[in-house]
């Protein structure tokens, strides 16, 4: 059973690597550029107002 688990993880990793290399190669770079950093006072107040907002 452990052998199947090790091969399953390897096959899954290989499938994901091939998928991102050949079929969807710029996805990770594109998603990184879509991040929005907001540094306004209103955003800060809404963040602090939520439970666990400052942690």
Coordinates of C-alpha atoms in Angstrom, one line a residue:
X1 CA 0.0 0.0 0.0
X2 CA 2.9 2.4 0.8
X3 CA 4.4 1.6 -2.6
X4 CA 1.2 2.6 -4.3
X5 CA 1.0 5.8 -2.3
X6 CA 4.6 6.8 -3.3
X7 CA 4.0 6.1 -6.9
X8 CA 0.6 7.9 -6.8
X9 CA 2.2 11.0 -5.3
X10 CA 5.0 10.9 -8.0
X11 CA 2.5 10.4 -10.8
X12 CA 0.4 13.3 -9.5
X13 CA 3.5 15.6 -9.3
X14 CA 4.5 14.6 -12.8
X15 CA 1.0 15.3 -14.1
X16 CA 0.9 18.7 -12.5
X17 CA 4.4 19.6 -13.7
X18 CA 3.6 18.6 -17.3
X19 CA 0.3 20.4 -17.1
X20 CA 1.9 23.7 -16.0
X21 CA 4.9 23.3 -18.3
X22 CA 3.1 22.6 -21.6
X23 CA -0.6 23.5 -21.3
X24 CA -0.8 26.4 -18.8
X25 CA 2.7 27.6 -18.7
X26 CA 2.2 31.3 -17.7
X27 CA -0.6 30.8 -15.2
X28 CA 1.6 31.0 -12.0
X29 CA 3.3 34.2 -13.3
X30 CA -0.1 35.7 -14.3
X31 CA -1.7 35.0 -11.0
X32 CA 1.2 36.6 -9.1
X33 CA 0.7 39.8 -11.0
X34 CA -3.0 39.9 -10.1
X35 CA -2.4 40.5 -6.4
X36 CA -3.9 43.7 -5.0
X37 CA -2.2 45.4 -2.2
X38 CA -4.4 48.0 -0.6
X39 CA -2.9 50.4 2.0
X40 CA -5.8 52.8 2.6
X41 CA -7.1 53.8 6.0
X42 CA -10.5 52.3 5.2
X43 CA -9.0 48.9 4.4
X44 CA -7.0 49.0 7.6
X45 CA -10.1 49.8 9.7
X46 CA -12.1 47.0 8.1
X47 CA -9.3 44.6 8.6
X48 CA -8.9 45.4 12.3
X49 CA -12.6 45.4 12.8
X50 CA -12.8 41.7 12.0
X51 CA -12.1 39.0 14.6
X52 CA -8.4 38.1 14.3
X53 CA -7.7 40.9 11.9
X54 CA -4.4 42.0 13.4
X55 CA -2.9 38.5 13.7

